[in-house]
PDB file of C-alpha atoms in Angstrom:
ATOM      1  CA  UNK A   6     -17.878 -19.784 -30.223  1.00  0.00           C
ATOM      2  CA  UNK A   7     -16.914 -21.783 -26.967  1.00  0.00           C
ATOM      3  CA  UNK A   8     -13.459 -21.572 -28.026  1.00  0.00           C
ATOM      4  CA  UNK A   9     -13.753 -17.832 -28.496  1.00  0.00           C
ATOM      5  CA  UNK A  10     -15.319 -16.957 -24.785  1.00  0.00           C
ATOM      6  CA  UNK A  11     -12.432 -19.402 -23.498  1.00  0.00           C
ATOM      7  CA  UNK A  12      -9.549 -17.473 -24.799  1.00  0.00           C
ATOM      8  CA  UNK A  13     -11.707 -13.869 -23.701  1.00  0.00           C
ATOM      9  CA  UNK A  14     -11.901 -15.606 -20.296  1.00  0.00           C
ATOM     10  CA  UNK A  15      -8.011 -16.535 -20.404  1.00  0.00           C
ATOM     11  CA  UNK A  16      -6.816 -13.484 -21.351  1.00  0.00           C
ATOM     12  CA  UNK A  17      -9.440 -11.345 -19.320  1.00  0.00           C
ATOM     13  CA  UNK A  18      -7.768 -13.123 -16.315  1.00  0.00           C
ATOM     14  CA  UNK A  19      -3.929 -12.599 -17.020  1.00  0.00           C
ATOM     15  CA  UNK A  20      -4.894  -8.809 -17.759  1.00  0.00           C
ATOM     16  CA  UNK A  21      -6.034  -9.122 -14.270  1.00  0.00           C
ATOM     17  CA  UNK A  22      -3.588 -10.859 -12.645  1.00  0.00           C
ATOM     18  CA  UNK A  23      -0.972  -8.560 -14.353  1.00  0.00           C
ATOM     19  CA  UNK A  24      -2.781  -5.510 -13.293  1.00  0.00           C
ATOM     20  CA  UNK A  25      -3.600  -6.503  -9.726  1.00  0.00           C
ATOM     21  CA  UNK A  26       0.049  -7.249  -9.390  1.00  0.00           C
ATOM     22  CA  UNK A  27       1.584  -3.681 -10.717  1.00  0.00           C
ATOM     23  CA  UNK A  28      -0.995  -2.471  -7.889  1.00  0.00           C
ATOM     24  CA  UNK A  29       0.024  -4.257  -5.184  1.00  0.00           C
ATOM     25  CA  UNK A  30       3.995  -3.661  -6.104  1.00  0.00           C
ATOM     26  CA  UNK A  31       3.402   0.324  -5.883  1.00  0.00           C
ATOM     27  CA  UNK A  32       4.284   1.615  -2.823  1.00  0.00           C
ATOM     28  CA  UNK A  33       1.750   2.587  -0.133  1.00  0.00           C
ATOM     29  CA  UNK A  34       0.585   5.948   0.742  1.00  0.00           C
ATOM     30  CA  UNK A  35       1.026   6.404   4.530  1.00  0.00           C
ATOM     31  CA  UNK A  36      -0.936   8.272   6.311  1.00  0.00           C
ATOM     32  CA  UNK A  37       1.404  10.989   8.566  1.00  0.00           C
ATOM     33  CA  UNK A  38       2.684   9.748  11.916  1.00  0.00           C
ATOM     34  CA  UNK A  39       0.903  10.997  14.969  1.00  0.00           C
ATOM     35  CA  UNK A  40       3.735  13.724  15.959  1.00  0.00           C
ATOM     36  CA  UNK A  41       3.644  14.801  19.546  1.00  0.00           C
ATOM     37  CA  UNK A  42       3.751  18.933  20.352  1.00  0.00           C
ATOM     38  CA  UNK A  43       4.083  19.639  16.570  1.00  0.00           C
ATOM     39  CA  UNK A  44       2.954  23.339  16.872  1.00  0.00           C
ATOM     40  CA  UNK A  45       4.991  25.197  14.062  1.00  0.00           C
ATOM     41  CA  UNK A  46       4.905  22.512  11.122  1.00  0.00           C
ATOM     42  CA  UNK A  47       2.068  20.821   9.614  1.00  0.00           C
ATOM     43  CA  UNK A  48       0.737  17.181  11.192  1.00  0.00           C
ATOM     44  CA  UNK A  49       0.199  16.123   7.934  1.00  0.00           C
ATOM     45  CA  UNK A  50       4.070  16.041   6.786  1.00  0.00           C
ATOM     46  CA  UNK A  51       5.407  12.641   7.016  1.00  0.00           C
ATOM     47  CA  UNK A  52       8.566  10.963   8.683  1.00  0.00           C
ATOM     48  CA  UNK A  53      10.725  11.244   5.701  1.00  0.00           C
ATOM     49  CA  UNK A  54       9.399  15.180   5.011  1.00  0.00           C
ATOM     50  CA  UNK A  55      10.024  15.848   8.509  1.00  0.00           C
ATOM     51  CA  UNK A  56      13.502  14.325   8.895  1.00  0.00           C
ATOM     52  CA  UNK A  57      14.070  17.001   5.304  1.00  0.00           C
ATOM     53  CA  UNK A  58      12.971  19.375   7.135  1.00  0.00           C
ATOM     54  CA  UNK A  59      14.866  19.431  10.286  1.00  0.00           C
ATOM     55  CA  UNK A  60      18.014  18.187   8.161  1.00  0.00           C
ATOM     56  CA  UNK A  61      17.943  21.427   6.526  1.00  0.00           C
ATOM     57  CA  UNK A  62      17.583  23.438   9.714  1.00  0.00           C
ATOM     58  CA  UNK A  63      20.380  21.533  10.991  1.00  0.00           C
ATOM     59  CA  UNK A  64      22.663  22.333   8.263  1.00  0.00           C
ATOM     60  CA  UNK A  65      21.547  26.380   8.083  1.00  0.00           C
ATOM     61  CA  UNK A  66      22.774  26.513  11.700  1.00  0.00           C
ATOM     62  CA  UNK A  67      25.526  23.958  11.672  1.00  0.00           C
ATOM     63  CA  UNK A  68      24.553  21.656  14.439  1.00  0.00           C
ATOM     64  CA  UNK A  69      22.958  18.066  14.997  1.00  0.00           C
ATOM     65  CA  UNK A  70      19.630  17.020  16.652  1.00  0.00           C
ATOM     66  CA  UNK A  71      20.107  17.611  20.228  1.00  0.00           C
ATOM     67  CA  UNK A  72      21.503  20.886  20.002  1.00  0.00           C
ATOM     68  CA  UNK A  73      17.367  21.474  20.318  1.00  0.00           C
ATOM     69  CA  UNK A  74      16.233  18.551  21.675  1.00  0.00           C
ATOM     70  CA  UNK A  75      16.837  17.731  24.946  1.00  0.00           C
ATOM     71  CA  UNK A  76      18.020  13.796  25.682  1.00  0.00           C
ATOM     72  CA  UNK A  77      15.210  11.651  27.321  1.00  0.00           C
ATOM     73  CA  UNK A  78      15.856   9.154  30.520  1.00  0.00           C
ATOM     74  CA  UNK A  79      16.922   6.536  27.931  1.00  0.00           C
ATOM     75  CA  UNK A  80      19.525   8.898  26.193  1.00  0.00           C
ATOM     76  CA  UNK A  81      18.030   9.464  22.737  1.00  0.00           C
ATOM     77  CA  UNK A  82      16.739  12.527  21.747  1.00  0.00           C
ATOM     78  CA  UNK A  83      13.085  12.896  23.247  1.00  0.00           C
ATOM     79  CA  UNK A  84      11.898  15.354  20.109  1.00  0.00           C
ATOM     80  CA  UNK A  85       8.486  16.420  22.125  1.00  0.00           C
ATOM     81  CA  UNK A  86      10.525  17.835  25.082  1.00  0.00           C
ATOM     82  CA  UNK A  87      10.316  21.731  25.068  1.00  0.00           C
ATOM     83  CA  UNK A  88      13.236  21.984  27.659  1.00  0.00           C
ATOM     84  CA  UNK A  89      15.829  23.160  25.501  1.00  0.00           C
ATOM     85  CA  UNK A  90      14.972  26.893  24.986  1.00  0.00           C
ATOM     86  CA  UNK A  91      16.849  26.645  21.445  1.00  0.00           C
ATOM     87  CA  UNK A  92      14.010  24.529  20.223  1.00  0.00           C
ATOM     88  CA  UNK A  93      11.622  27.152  21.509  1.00  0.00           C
ATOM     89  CA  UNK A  94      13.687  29.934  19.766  1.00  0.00           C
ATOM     90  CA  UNK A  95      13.373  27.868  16.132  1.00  0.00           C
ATOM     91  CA  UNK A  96       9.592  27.859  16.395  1.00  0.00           C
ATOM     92  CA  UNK A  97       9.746  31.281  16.686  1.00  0.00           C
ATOM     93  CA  UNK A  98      12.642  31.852  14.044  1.00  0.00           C
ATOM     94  CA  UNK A  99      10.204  29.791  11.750  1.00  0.00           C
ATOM     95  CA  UNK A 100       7.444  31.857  12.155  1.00  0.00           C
ATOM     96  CA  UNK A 101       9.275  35.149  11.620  1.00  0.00           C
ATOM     97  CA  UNK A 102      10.733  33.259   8.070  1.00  0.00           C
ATOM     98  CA  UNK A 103       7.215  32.182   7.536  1.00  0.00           C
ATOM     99  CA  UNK A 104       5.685  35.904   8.055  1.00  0.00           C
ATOM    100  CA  UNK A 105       8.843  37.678   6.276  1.00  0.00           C
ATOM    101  CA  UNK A 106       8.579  35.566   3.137  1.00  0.00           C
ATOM    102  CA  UNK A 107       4.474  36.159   2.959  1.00  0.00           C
ATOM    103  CA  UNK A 108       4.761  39.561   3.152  1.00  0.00           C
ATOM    104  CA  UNK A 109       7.729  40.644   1.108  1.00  0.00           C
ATOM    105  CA  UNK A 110       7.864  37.713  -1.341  1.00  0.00           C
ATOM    106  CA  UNK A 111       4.243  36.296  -1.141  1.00  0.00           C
ATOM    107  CA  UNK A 112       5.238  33.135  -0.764  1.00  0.00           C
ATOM    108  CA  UNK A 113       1.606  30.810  -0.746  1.00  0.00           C
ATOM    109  CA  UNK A 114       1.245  27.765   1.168  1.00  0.00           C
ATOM    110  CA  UNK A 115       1.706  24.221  -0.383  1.00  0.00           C
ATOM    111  CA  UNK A 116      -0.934  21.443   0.345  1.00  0.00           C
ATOM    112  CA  UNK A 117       0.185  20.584   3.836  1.00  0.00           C
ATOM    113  CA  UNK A 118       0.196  24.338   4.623  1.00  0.00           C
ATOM    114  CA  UNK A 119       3.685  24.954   4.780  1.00  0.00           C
ATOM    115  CA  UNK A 120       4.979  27.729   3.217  1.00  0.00           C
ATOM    116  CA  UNK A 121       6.571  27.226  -0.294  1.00  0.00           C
ATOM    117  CA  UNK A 122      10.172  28.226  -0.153  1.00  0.00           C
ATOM    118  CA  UNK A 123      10.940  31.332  -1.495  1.00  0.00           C
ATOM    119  CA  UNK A 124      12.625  34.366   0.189  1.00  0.00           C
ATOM    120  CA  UNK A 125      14.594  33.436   2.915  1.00  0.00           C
ATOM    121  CA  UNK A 126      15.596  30.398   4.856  1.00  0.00           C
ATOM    122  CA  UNK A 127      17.234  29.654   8.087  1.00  0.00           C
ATOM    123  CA  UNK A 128      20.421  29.512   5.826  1.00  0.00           C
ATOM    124  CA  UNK A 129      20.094  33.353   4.779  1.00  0.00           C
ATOM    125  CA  UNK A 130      21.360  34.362   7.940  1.00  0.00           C
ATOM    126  CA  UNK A 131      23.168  31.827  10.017  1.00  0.00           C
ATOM    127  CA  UNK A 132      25.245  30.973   7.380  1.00  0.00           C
ATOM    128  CA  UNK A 133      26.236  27.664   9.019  1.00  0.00           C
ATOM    129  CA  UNK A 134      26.144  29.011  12.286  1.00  0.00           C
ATOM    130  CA  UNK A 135      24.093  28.493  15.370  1.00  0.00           C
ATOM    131  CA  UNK A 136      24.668  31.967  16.138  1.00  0.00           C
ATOM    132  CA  UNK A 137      24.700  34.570  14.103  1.00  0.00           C
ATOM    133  CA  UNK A 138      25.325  37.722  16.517  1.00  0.00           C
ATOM    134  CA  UNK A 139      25.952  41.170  15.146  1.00  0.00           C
ATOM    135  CA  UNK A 140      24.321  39.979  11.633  1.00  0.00           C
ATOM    136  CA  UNK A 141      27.648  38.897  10.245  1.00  0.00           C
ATOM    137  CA  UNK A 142      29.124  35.597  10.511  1.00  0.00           C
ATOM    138  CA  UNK A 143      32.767  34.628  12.122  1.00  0.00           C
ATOM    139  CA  UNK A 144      34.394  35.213   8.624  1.00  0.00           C
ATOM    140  CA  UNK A 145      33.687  38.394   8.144  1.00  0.00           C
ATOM    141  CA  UNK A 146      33.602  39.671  11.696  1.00  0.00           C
ATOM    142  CA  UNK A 147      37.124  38.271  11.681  1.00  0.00           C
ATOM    143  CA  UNK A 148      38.525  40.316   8.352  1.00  0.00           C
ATOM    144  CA  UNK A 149      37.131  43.634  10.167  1.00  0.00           C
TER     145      UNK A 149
END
C-alpha cells in the first residue's frame, strides 16, 4: 500500500511539473500600452495591432510614418504630436470609413470596439495614393 501512494505521489508530481512548465512556456497576455492622444482607435489595441493598423493605412495611401507624424527634437517620429495636419485629416478620414461602413454595410464592432472590416477601407479610394483628387487616381486621370 506504501508502495502504491509512493508511485501516486511520483507521478502526481511529474504531471505537475509537466503541466506547470507548458504554462509558464505560453506566451503572456500583455496588457495594451498606455498610448498617448489615441482619440480615433481603441486604447485597448496592442503594439503589434497598432503597428497592423497604421501599416495598412500606410500602404492604402502609399507613404511611410512621418508623412503624419511630425519628427520630435531627437528626430524620430514623435506619434502623439498633432502638428502635422495630415494626421488630423486621417482621424477624420477614419471616422467617415467608420460611419460609411455602419450605415451602408452594418459593419458591428469587434471586442476592442473597432469596427470589423467590411465595406470600405482607406485603400478603396486612394488607391496607393496620398491624394486622391478628382476621385480618380494618376492612372486613369492620365488615359483621359
Amino acid at each position: 500500500m506504501i508502495t502504491l501512494n509512493k508511485k501516486l505521489l511520483i507521478t502526481m508530481g511529474l504531471s505537475s511539473l509537466i503541466v506547470f512548465g507548458a504554462v509558464a512556456s505560453m506566451p503572456q497576455e500583455t496588457k495594451a500600452p498606455e498610448y498617448k492622444n489615441l482619440k480615433v482607435l481603441s486604447k485597448k489595441l496592442t503594439h503589434r495591432q497598432l503597428g497592423g493598423i497604421m501599416d495598412q493605412w500606410a500602404k492604402a495611401l502609399g507613404v511611410r510614418c512621418n508623412f503624419c507624424h511630425a519628427r520630435g527634437a531627437d528626430g524620430k517620429n514623435d506619434f502623439a504630436s498633432d502638428a502635422k495636419p495630415e494626421k488630423l485629416m486621417a482621424r477624420e478620414m477614419f471616422k467617415m470609413t467608420a460611419k460609411i461602413n455602419k450605415k451602408y454595410f452594418k459593419a458591428g464592432k469587434d471586442s476592442l470596439g473597432m469596427v470589423m472590416n467590411s465595406g470600405i477601407a482607406c485603400v478603396t479610394c486612394h488607391h496607393g495614393t496620398s491624394h486622391p483628387e478628382g476621385g480618380m487616381h494618376h492612372e486613369e486621370a492620365e488615359s483621359k
